Structure formats: structure tokens, C-alpha cells
Short mmCIF file of C-alpha atoms and ligand atoms in Angstrom, two decimals:
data_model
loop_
_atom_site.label_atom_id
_atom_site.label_comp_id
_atom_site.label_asym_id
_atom_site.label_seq_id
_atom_site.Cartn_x
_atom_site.Cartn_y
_atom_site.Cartn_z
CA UNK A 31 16.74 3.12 3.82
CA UNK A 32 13.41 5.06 4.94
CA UNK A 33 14.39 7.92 6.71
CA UNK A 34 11.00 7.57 8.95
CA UNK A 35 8.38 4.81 9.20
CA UNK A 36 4.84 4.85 11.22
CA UNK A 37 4.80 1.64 13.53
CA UNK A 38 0.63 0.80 13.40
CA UNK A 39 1.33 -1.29 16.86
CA UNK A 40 1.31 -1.54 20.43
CA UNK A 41 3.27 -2.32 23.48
CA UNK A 42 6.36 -4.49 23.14
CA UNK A 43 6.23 -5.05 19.25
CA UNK A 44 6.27 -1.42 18.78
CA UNK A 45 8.90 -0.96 21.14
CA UNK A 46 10.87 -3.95 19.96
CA UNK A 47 10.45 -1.55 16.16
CA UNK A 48 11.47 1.28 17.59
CA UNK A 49 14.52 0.05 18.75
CA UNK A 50 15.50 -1.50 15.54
CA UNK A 51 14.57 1.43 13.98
CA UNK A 52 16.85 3.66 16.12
CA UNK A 53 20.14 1.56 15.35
CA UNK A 54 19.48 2.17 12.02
CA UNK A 55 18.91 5.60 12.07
CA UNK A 56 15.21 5.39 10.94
CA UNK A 57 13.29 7.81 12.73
CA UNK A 58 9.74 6.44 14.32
CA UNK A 59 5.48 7.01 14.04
CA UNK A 60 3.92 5.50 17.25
CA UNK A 61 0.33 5.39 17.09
CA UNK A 62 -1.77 5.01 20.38
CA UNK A 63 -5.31 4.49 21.33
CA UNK A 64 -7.09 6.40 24.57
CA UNK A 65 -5.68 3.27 26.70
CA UNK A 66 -2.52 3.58 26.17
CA UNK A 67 -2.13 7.28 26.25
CA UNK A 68 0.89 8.22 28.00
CA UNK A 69 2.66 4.70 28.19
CA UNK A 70 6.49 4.71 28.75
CA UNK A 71 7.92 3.39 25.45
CA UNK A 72 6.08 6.38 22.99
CA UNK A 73 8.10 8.62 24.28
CA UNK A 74 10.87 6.77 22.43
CA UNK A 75 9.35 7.47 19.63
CA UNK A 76 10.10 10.79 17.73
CA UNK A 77 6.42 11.51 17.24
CA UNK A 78 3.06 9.79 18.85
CA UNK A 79 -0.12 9.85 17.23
CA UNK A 80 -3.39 9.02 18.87
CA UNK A 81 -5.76 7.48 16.79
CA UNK A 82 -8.91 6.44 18.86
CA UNK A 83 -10.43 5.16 21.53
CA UNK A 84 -9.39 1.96 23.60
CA UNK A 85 -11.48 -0.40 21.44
CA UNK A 86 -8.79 -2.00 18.86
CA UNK A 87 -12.23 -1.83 16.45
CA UNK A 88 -12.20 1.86 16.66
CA UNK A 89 -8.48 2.48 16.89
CA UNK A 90 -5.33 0.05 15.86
CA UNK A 91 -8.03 -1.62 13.04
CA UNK A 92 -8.94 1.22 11.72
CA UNK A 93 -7.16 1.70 8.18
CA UNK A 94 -8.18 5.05 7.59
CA UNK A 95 -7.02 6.42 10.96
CA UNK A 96 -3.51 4.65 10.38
CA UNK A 97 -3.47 5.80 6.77
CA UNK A 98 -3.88 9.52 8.47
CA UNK A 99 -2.00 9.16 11.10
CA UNK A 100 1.37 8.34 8.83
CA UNK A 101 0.42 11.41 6.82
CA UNK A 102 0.52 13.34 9.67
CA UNK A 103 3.54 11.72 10.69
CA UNK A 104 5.54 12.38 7.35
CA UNK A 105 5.85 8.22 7.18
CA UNK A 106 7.13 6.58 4.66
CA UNK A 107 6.43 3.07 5.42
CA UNK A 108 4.29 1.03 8.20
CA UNK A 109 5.56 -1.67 9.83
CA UNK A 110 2.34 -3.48 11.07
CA UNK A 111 4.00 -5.86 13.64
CA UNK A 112 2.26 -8.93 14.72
CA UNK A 113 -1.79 -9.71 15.19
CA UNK A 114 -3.68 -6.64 14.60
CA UNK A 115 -3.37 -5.75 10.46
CA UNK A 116 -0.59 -7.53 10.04
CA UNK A 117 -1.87 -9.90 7.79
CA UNK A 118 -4.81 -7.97 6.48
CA UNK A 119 -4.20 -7.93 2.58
CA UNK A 120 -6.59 -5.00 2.10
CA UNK A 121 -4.30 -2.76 4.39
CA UNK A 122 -1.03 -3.56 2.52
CA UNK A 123 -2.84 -2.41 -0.32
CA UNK A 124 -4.05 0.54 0.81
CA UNK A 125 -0.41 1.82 2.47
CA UNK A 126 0.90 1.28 -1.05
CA UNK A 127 -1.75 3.18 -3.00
CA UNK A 128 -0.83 5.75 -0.56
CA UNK A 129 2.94 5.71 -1.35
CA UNK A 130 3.44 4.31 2.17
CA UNK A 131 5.50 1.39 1.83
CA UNK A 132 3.92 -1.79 3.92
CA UNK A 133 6.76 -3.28 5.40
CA UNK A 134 6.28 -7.30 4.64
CA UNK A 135 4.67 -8.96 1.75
CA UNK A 136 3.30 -8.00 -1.81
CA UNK A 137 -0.54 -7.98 -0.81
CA UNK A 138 -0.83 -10.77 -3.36
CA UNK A 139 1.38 -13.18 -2.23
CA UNK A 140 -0.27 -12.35 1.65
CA UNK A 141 -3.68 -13.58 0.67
CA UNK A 142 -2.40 -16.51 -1.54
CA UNK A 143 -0.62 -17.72 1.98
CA UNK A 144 -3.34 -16.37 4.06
CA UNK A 145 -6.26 -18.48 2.39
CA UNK A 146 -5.15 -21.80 3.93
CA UNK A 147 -6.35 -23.83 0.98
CA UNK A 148 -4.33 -22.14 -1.74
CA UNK A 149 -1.63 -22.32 0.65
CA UNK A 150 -1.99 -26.03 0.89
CA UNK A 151 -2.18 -25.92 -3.01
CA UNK A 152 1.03 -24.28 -3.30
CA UNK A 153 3.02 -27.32 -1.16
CA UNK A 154 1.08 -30.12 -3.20
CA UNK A 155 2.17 -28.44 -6.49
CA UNK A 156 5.80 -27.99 -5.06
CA UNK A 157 5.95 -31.45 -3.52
CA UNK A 158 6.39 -29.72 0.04
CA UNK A 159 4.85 -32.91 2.08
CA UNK A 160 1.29 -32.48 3.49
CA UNK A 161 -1.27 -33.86 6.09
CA UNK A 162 -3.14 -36.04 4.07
CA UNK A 163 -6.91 -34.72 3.28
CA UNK A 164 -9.29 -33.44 0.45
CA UNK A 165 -7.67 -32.14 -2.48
CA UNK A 166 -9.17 -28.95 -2.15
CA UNK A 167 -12.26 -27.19 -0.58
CA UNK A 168 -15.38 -29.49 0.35
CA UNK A 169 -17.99 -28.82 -1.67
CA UNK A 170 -20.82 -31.86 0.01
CA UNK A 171 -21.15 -34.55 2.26
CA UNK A 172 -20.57 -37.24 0.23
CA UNK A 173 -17.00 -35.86 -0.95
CA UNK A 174 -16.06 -35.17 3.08
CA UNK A 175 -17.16 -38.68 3.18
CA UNK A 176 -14.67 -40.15 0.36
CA UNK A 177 -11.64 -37.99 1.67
CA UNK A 178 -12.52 -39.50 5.06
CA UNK A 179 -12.05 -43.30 3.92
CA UNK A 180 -9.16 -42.51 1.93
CA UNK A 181 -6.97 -41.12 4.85
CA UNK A 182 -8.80 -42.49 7.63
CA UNK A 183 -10.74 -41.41 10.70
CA UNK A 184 -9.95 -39.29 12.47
CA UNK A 185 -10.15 -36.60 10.45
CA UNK A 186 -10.18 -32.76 11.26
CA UNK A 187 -12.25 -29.94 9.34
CA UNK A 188 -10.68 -26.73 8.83
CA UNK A 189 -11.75 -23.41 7.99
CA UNK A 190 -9.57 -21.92 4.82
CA UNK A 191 -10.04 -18.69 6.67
CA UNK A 192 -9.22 -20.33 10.52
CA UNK A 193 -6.83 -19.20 12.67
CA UNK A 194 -6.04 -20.00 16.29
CA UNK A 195 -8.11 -23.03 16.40
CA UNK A 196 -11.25 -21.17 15.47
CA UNK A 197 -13.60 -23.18 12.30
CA UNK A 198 -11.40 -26.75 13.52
CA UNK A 199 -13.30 -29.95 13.96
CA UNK A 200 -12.44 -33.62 14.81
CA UNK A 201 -14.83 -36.38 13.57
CA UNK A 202 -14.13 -39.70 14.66
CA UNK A 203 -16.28 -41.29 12.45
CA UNK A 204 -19.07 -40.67 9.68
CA UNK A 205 -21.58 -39.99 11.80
CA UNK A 206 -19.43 -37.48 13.50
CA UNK A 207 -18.51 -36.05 10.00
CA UNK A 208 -21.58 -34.46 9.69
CA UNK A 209 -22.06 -32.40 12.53
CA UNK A 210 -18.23 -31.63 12.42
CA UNK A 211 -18.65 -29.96 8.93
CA UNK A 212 -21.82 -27.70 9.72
CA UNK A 213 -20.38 -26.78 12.99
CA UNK A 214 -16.79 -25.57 11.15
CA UNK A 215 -18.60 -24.08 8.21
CA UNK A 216 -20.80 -21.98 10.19
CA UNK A 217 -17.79 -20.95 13.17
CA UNK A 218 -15.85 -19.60 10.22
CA UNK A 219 -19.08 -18.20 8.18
CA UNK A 220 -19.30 -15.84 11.57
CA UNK A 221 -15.80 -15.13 12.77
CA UNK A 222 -14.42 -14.64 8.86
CA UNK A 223 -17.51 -14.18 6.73
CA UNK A 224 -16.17 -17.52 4.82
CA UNK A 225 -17.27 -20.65 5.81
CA UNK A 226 -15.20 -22.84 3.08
CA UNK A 227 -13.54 -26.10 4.64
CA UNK A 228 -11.26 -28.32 4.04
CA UNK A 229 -10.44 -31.81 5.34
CA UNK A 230 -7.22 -33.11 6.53
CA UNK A 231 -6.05 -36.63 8.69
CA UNK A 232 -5.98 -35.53 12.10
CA UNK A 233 -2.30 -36.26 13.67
CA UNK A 234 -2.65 -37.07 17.50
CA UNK A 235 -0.17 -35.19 19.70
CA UNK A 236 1.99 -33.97 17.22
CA UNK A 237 4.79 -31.67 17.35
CA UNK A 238 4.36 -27.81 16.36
CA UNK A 239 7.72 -27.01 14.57
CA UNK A 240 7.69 -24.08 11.93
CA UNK A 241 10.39 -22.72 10.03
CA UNK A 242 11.57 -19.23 10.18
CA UNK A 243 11.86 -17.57 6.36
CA UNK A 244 12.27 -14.07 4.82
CA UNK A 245 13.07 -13.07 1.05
CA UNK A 246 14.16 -10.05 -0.75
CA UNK A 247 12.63 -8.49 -3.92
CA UNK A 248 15.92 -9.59 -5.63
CA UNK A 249 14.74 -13.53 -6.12
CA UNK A 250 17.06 -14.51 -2.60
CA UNK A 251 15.05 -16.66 -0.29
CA UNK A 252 16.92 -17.44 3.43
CA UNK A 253 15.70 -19.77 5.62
CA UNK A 254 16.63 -18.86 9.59
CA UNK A 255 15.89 -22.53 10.45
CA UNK A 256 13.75 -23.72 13.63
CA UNK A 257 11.36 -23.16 16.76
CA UNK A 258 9.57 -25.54 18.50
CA UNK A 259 6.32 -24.19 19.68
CA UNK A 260 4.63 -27.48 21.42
CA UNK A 261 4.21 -25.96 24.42
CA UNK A 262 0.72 -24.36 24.12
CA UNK A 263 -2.06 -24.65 26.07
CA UNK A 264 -5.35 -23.58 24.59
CA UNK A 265 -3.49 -22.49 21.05
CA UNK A 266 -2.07 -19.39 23.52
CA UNK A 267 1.90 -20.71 22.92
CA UNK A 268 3.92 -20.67 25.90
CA UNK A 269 7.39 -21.54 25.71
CA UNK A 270 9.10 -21.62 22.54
CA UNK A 271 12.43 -22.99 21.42
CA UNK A 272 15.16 -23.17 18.86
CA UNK A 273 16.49 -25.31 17.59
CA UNK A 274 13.66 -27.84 17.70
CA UNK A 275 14.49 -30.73 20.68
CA UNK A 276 14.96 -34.69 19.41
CA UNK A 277 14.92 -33.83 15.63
CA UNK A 278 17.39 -35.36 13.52
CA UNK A 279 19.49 -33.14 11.54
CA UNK A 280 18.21 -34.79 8.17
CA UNK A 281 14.72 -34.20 9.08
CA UNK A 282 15.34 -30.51 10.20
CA UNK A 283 17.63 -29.87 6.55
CA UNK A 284 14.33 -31.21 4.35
CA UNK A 285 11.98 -28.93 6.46
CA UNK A 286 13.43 -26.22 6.21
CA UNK A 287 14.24 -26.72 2.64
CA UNK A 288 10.95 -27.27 2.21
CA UNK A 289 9.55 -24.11 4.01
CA UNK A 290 11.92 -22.01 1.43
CA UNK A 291 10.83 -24.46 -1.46
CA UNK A 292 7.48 -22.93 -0.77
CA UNK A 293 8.10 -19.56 0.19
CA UNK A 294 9.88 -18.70 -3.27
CA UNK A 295 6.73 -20.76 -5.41
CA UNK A 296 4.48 -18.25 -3.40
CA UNK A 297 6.88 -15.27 -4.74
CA UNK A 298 6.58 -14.64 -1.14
CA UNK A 299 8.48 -11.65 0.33
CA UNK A 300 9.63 -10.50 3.76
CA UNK A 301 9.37 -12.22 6.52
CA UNK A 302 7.12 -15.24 7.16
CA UNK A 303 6.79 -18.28 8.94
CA UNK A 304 5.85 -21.67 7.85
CA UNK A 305 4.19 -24.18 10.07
CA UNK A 306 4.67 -27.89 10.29
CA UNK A 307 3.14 -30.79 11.82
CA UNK A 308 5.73 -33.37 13.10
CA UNK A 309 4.69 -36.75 14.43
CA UNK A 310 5.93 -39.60 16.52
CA UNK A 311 8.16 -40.78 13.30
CA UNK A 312 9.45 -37.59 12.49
CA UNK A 313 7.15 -36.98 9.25
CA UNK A 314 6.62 -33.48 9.06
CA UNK A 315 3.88 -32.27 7.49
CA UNK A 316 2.95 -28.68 6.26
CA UNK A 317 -0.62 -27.21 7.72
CA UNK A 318 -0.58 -23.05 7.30
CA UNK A 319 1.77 -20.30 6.71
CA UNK A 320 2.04 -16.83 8.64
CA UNK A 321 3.00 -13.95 6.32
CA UNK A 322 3.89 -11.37 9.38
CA UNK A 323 6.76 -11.43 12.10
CA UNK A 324 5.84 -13.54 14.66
CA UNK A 325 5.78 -13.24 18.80
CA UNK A 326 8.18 -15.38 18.61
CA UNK A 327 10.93 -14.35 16.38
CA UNK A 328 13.44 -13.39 19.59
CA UNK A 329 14.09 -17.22 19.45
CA UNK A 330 15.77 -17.28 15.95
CA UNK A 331 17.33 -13.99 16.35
CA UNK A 332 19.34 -15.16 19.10
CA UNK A 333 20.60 -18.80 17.77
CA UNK A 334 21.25 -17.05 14.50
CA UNK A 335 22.29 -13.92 15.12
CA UNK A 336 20.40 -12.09 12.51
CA UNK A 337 17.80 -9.13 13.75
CA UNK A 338 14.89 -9.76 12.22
CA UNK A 339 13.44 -6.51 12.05
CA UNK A 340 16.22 -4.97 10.89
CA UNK A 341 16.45 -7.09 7.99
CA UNK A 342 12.30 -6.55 7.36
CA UNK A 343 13.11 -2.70 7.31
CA UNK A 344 16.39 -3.50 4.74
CA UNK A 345 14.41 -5.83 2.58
CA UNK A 346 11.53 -3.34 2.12
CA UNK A 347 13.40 -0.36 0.95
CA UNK A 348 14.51 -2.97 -1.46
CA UNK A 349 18.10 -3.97 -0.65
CA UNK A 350 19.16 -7.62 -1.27
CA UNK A 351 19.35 -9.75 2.06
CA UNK A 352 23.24 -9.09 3.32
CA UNK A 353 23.53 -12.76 3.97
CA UNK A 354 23.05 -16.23 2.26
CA UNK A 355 21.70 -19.26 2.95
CA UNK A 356 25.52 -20.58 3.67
CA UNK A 357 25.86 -17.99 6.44
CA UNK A 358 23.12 -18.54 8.50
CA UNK A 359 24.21 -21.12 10.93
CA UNK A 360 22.15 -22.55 14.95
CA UNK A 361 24.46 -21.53 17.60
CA UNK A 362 23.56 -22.67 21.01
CA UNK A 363 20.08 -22.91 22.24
CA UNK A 364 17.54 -20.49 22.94
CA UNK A 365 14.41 -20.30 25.32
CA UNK A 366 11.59 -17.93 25.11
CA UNK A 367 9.01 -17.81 28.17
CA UNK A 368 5.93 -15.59 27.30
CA UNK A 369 5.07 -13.79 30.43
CA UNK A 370 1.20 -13.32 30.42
CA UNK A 371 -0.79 -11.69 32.53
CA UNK A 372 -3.24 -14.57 33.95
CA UNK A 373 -4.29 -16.00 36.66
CA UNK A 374 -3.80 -19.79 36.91
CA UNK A 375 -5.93 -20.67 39.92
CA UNK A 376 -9.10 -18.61 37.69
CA UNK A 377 -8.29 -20.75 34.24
CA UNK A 378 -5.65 -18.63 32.75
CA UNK A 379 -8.29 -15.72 32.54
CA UNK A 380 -6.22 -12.98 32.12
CA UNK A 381 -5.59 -10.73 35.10
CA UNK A 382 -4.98 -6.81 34.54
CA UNK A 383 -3.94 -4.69 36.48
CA UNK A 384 -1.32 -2.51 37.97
CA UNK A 385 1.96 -3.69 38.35
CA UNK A 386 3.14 -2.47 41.95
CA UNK A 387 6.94 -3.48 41.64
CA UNK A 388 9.18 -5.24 39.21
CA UNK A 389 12.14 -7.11 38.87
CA UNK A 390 13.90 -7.83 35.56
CA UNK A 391 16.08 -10.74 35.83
CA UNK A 392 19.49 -10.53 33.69
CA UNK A 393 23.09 -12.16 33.37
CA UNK A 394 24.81 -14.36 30.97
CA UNK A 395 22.84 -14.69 27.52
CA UNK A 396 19.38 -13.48 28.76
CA UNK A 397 16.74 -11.03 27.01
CA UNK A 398 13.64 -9.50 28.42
CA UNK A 399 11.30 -8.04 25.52
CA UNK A 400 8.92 -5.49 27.14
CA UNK A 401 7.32 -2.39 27.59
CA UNK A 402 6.36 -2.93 30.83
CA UNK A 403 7.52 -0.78 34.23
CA UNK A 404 6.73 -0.71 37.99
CA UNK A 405 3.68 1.24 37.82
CA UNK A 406 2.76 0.16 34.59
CA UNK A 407 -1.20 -0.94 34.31
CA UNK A 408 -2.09 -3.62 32.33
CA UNK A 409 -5.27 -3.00 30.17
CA UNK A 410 -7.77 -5.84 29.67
CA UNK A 411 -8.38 -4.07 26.53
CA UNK A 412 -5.75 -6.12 24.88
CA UNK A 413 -3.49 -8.97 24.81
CA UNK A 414 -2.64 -10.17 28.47
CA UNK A 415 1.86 -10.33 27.11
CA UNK A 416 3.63 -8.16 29.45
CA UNK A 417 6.81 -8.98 28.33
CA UNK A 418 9.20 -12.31 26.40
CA UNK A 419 11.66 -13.28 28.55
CA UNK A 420 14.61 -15.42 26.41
CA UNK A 421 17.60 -17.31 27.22
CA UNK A 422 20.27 -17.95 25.21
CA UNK A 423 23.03 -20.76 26.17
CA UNK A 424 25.37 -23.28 24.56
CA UNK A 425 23.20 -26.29 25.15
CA UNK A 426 19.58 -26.45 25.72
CA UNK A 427 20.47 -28.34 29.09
CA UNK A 428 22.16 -25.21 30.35
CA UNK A 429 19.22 -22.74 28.29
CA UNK A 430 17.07 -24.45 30.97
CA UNK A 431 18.85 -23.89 33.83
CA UNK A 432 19.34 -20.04 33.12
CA UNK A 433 15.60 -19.50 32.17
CA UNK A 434 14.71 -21.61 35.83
CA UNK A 435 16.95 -19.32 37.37
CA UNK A 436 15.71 -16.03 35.41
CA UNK A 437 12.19 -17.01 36.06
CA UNK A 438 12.96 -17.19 40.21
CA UNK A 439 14.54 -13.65 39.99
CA UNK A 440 11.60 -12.08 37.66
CA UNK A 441 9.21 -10.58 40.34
CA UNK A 442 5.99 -8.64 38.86
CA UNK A 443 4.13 -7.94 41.61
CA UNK A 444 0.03 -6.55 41.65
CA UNK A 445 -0.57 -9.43 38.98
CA UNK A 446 -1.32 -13.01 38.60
CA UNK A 447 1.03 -14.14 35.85
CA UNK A 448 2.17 -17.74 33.82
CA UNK A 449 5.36 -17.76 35.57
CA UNK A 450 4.41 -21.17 38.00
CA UNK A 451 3.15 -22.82 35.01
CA UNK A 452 6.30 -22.21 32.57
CA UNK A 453 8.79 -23.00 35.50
CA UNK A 454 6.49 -26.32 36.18
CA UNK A 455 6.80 -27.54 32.80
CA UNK A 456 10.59 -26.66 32.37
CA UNK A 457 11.37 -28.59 35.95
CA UNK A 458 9.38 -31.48 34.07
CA UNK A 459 11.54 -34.66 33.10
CA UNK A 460 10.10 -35.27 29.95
CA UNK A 461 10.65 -31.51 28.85
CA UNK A 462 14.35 -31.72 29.99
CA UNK A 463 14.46 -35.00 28.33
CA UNK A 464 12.73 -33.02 25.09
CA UNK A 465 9.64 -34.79 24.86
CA UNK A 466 7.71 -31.79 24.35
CA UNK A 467 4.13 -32.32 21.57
CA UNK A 468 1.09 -30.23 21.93
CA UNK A 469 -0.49 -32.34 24.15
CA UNK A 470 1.79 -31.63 26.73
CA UNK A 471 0.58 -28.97 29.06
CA UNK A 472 -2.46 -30.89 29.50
CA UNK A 473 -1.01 -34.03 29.99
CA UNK A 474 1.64 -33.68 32.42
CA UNK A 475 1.43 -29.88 34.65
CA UNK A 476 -2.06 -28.45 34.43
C1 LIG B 107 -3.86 -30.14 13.18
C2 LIG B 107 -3.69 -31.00 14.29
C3 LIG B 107 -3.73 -32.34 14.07
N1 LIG B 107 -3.95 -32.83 12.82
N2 LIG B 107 -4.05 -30.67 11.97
C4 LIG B 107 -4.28 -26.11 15.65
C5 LIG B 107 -4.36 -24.70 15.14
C6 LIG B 107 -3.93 -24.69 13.73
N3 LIG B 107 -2.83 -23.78 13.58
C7 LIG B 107 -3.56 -26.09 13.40
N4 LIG B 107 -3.78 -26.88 14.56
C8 LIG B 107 -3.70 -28.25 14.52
N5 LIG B 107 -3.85 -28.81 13.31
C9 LIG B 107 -4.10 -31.99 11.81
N6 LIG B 107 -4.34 -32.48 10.59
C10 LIG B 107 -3.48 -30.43 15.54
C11 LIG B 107 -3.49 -29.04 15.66
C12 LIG B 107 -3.24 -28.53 16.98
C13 LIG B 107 -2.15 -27.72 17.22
C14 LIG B 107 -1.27 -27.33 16.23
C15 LIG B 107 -0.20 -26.54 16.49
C16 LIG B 107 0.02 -26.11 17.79
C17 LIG B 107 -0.82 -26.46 18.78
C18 LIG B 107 -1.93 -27.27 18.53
C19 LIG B 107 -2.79 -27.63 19.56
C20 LIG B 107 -3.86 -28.39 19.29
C21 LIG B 107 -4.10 -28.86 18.00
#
């Protein structure tokens, strides 16, 4: 095991490392910028490095500045966390030129999964089911055209490079096609500096389900099953579940199956997540892959028992995964709320602030993931998460009821935050009844 790693992240991930890290013994490299100077959780750190100014451009991007920062440290590895470089293929590079090891993927397998279309290549060569679309990249009109017929209209064009939504257009028909492919090149020419597309069917209102992986350097592939992560509104998830709600047990075996099917033709190692589309019928369908740990990882953690980052920082000194496939069983049902900082009346723009008092709920089966305090000031610098508040019962019947009830003892006061809306949509009938697709929040609570 590393006897100290440099954690290039921020606020709860990094404190959510750090805490791994201290159960194993693995002493820890916080980096800050100027706006988070002084914040509560780097003093659990055994060292705190600034490395620039507020600006994530100028500070938690900056490679070089990490890449010092871990030498000042004595590092030996960098766990990147989520967002930020996480899944920037030019920074795992870099740590390992450096002899710092980057705690998830080969950089390799990171930008075969990152590029959407290779990644879409990879499940059509390994029979992992698809949305329907072009074969590969479109390179005119006249092919969007022909892929358009084939699978029928709607169809959606997608940036290779997208993310979040961004470079994504419906066209409803072929005059719509047109405009729909300029408009997607040219969003992803300017937010990724590569404007390749790709066509798929577009799938109305369908589930989000994705499937939990992570793989050794010894050949041993594990899936962790399951989360549901329908609830979004405005691709910002907002409640997330595991297992998955009104899935049969055959579908949710081939899935994840599937997911480790692909994972292992990638060579993929560490941990990842891979994301399916799941319609009315229950065909699920792969669309993109994430090659970091995600926000949501809590979830799986807590039906499967298995910590996550523990088993990142394992895997990447090169230890085979304690555990196979056979062990890894769902137990119960667990509920993640992300607690934003927002205001709902103002269109979820996110509110900052101090926080003048707060209230942590806890009891039977519950987890609050955060590096928030009374007195605390949220920056609008970053990310408006204060904290992931998770609930972890026998049934998902009862996971609701202690998440309602954790929800009316959280008090953060001094901020607007997304606690009406998530308590709204989990005192909604068709969520208890587990009719939860994408098109949810906007259909039923906002
Ligand atoms: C889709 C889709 C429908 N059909 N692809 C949105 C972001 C990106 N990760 C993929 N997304 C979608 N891809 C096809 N062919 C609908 C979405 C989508 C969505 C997906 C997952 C979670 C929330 C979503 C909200 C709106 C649209």
C-alpha cells in the first residue's frame, strides 16, 4: 500500500479520501485554492498545499501545480476524485511519467471510454446491446440522413466528446436533421475543441440505470451491481438509488453482465461506471461510460458493503480485488439525496453563502457525506453540493420513510437548498410506487 498519496480535490470528495485513507493507514496531500484556504476538513489532512487562486482554471486544473504540489508533498500517488481531472487522460499520464501513481485507469483505456464513439464501438464488437444509430461518426448529411430512416425519427445527435447534455440534439424529422447536426457539431467544436457526432434513436423518458464496476491489474473484473439515477432535473442528478426500482432480476443479471462484458474488452481498470438507457419494456441500452468514481458511489457502498475508495487505493498499488464476483451480493435499499445549495423559487440558481446553523440528521442506517459546518461559507466558485445525505434500510419502502424523516431533521440555515424539492418527489405516489424515468421531475413536482 502507498504510504502517502496527494488528493488533487475539494470539499467532500477529498474528505470522503481522506477518511479512507486514514483507516488504511495511508497518510494524506490536500491541495487548496485561495477559496478554500482554511476550510475545516484540511486540517485532517497531514499536509495542505495551496496551489492557486479561486479560479479552478488557475488552481485544481492546473497539472503542473498538482504535479508540484505532490512533490512537495512526498506523494506517491493522486487520487483525482470526481469532475475536475478526473477523467483527463493527459493528467494520468503525466502523474505516471512522474512516478506518481494516478489512482484509476491506464490513461489508455480512459480515453478509449472517454471518446464516446469508441466506447460505443467497444459494446457493438462485444455484443453489449446499444441505442440504435450510425455505425460510427457522421461524416455528411446524406449519411445522418440514412441512419435516420433506418432507426427512425426521432433521432438525437451526440457529441463523441459530450458530457452533461452539452453537443445533444433531437431532430424530429429531416428537416430538423440539419440544423440539429450544425448546432451539435459546433456546441462541441467550442466546449471540447471536437465537434465529431454521432447519431443514435432517441428513447423518450427512459430510465437512467448504470452499473457500478472496478477491476484489478490481475485480469479480475467485479461488478457492484445498480443505481438508478432518473431523478435529474436539468442533467444535475438528484436522488439516486440502489438497487434500481421495478427491474426484473433477469434484466438487472444481463446488465450488469454486460457492463463487466465491456469493462474487461476495454482492459479497463479501477473503478468506473457504465451507463444504460432502460425503456418502458425493460430494453436496456448502453449510451457512455465514466472512467472516475462517481458522486454517487455512497449508494453501492452501502447495499454492498464494499468501500469503494478503499478498494481504488488497494487496486492501484496493485493488489488483486479481495472479493469475487460471487461475494458481492444487494442488501437492503439505499437512498442518496444530494443536498445542493440552490434556490428553488430563483430556478435552481445556486445560492452561496454562509451557513448560519446546522443540523445533521442521524439514526438507524443513515450517512451524511460532507465537509460542511455551521459557519461554513459556501463559494459560488464551485459546485453548489454541500453535502450527500444516504439512507440505508431493508426495503426501499422503509429507505423512504427514513430519508423523509432525515430530510425534516436536516436544518442548514443562511441558504436556499434542494431539500423541498427531493422531499416533494419522495412524498410522490408514483416515486413510492417506483415509477421514477428522467422525465420525472418535470412532469410531476416542478
Ligand atoms: C439519450 C436519451 C434518449 N435517447 N440518448 C443525456 C446526457 C447523456 N449522458 C445522455 N443523455 C440522454 N441520452 C438517447 N438515444 C436521453 C438522455 C437524457 C438523459 C439521460 C440520462 C439521465 C438523464 C437524462 C435526461 C435527459 C435526457
Amino acid at each position: 500500500m502507498f504510504k502517502r498519496i496527494l488528493i488533487a480535490n475539494r470539499g467532500e470528495i477529498a474528505l470522503r479520501i481522506i477518511r479512507a485513507c486514514k483507516e488504511l493507514g495511508v497518510e494524506t496531500v490536500a491541495v487548496f485554492s485561495e477559496a478554500d484556504r482554511g476550510a475545516a476538513y484540511l486540517n485532517l489532512a497531514d499536509q495542505a498545499v495551496c496551489i492557486g487562486p479561486a479560479k479552478s482554471a488557475d488552481s485544481y486544473l492546473k497539472i503542473d501545480r498538482i504535479i508540484s504540489a505532490c512533490e512537495v508533498g512526498g506523494a506517491e500517488a493522486v487520487h483525482p476524485g470526481y469532475g475536475f481531472l478526473s477523467e483527463n487522460a493527459h493528467f494520468a499520464d503525466v502523474c505516471r511519467s512522474c512516478n506518481y501513481e494516478f489512482i484509476g485507469p491506464t490513461s489508455e483505456a480512459m480515453s478509449l471510454v472517454g471518446d464516446k464513439n469508441s466506447a460505443r464501438a467497444i459494446a457493438q464488437q462485444t455484443g453489449v446491446p446499444r441505442v440504435p444509430g450510425s455505425d460510427g461518426l457522421i461524416e455528411s448529411e446524406g449519411e445522418a440522413l440514412k441512419f435516420a430512416r433506418q432507426v427512425g425519427f426521432p433521432v438525437l445527435i451526440k457529441a463523441t466528446a459530450g458530457g452533461g447534455g452539452r453537443g445533444m440534439r433531437v431532430a424530429a424529422d429531416a428537416e430538423q436533421l440539419k440544423t440539429a447536426l450544425q448546432q451539435a457539431a459546433a456546441e462541441a467544436q467550442n466546449a471540447f475543441g471536437n465537434g465529431a457526432v454521432y447519431l443514435e434513436k432517441f428513447i423518450e423518458c427512459p430510465r437512467h440505470v448504470e452499473v457500478q464496476i472496478i477491476a484489478d491489474n490481475h485480469g479480475n473484473t467485479v461488478h457492484l451491481w445498480e443505481r438508478d439515477c432518473s431523478m435529474q432535473r436539468r442533467h444535475q442528478k438528484l436522488i439516486e438509488e440502489s438497487p434500481a426500482p421495478n427491474l426484473k432480476q433477469s434484466t438487472r443479471k444481463a446488465m450488469c453482465e454486460a457492463a463487466a462484458k465491456l469493462v474487461k474488452a476495454a482492459k479497463y481498470t479501477n473503478a468506473g461506471t457504465i451507463e444504460f438507457l432502460v425503456d418502458k419494456d425493460e430494453n436496456f441500452y448502453f449510451i457512455e461510460m465514466n472512467a472516475r468514481i462517481q458522486v454517487e458511489h455512497p449508494v453501492t457502498e452501502l447495499v454492498t458493503g464494499i468501500d469503494l475508495i478503499k478498494t481504488q487505493l488497494r487496486v492501484a498499488a496493485g493488489e488483486p480485488l479481495p472479493f469475487k464476483q460471487s461475494d458481492i451480493h444487494q442488501s437492503g435499499w439505499a437512498i442518496e439525496c444530494r443536498i445542493n445549495a440552490e434556490d428553488p423559487e430563483h430556478h435552481f440558481r445556486p445560492c452561496p453563502g454562509k451557513i448560519e446553523q446546522l443540523i445533521i440528521p442521524g439514526g438507524f442506517g443513515v450517512r451524511f457525506d460532507s465537509h460542511v459546518h455551521a459557519g461554513y461559507t459556501v463559494s459560488p466558485v464551485y459546485d453548489s453540493m454541500v453535502g450527500k445525505l444516504l439512507v440505508h434500510q431493508q426495503t426501499r419502502q422503509e429507505a423512504i420513510a427514513g430519508m423523509l424523516r432525515c430530510l425534516a431533521e436536516l436544518k442548514v440555515e443562511g441558504i436556499k437548498t434542494s431539500v423541498p424539492l427531493q422531499r416533494r418527489i419522495l412524498e410522490h405516489p408514483d416515486f413510492q410506487s417506483g415509477k421514477v424515468d428522467t422525465g420525472f421531475i418535470e412532469r410531476t413536482v416542478l
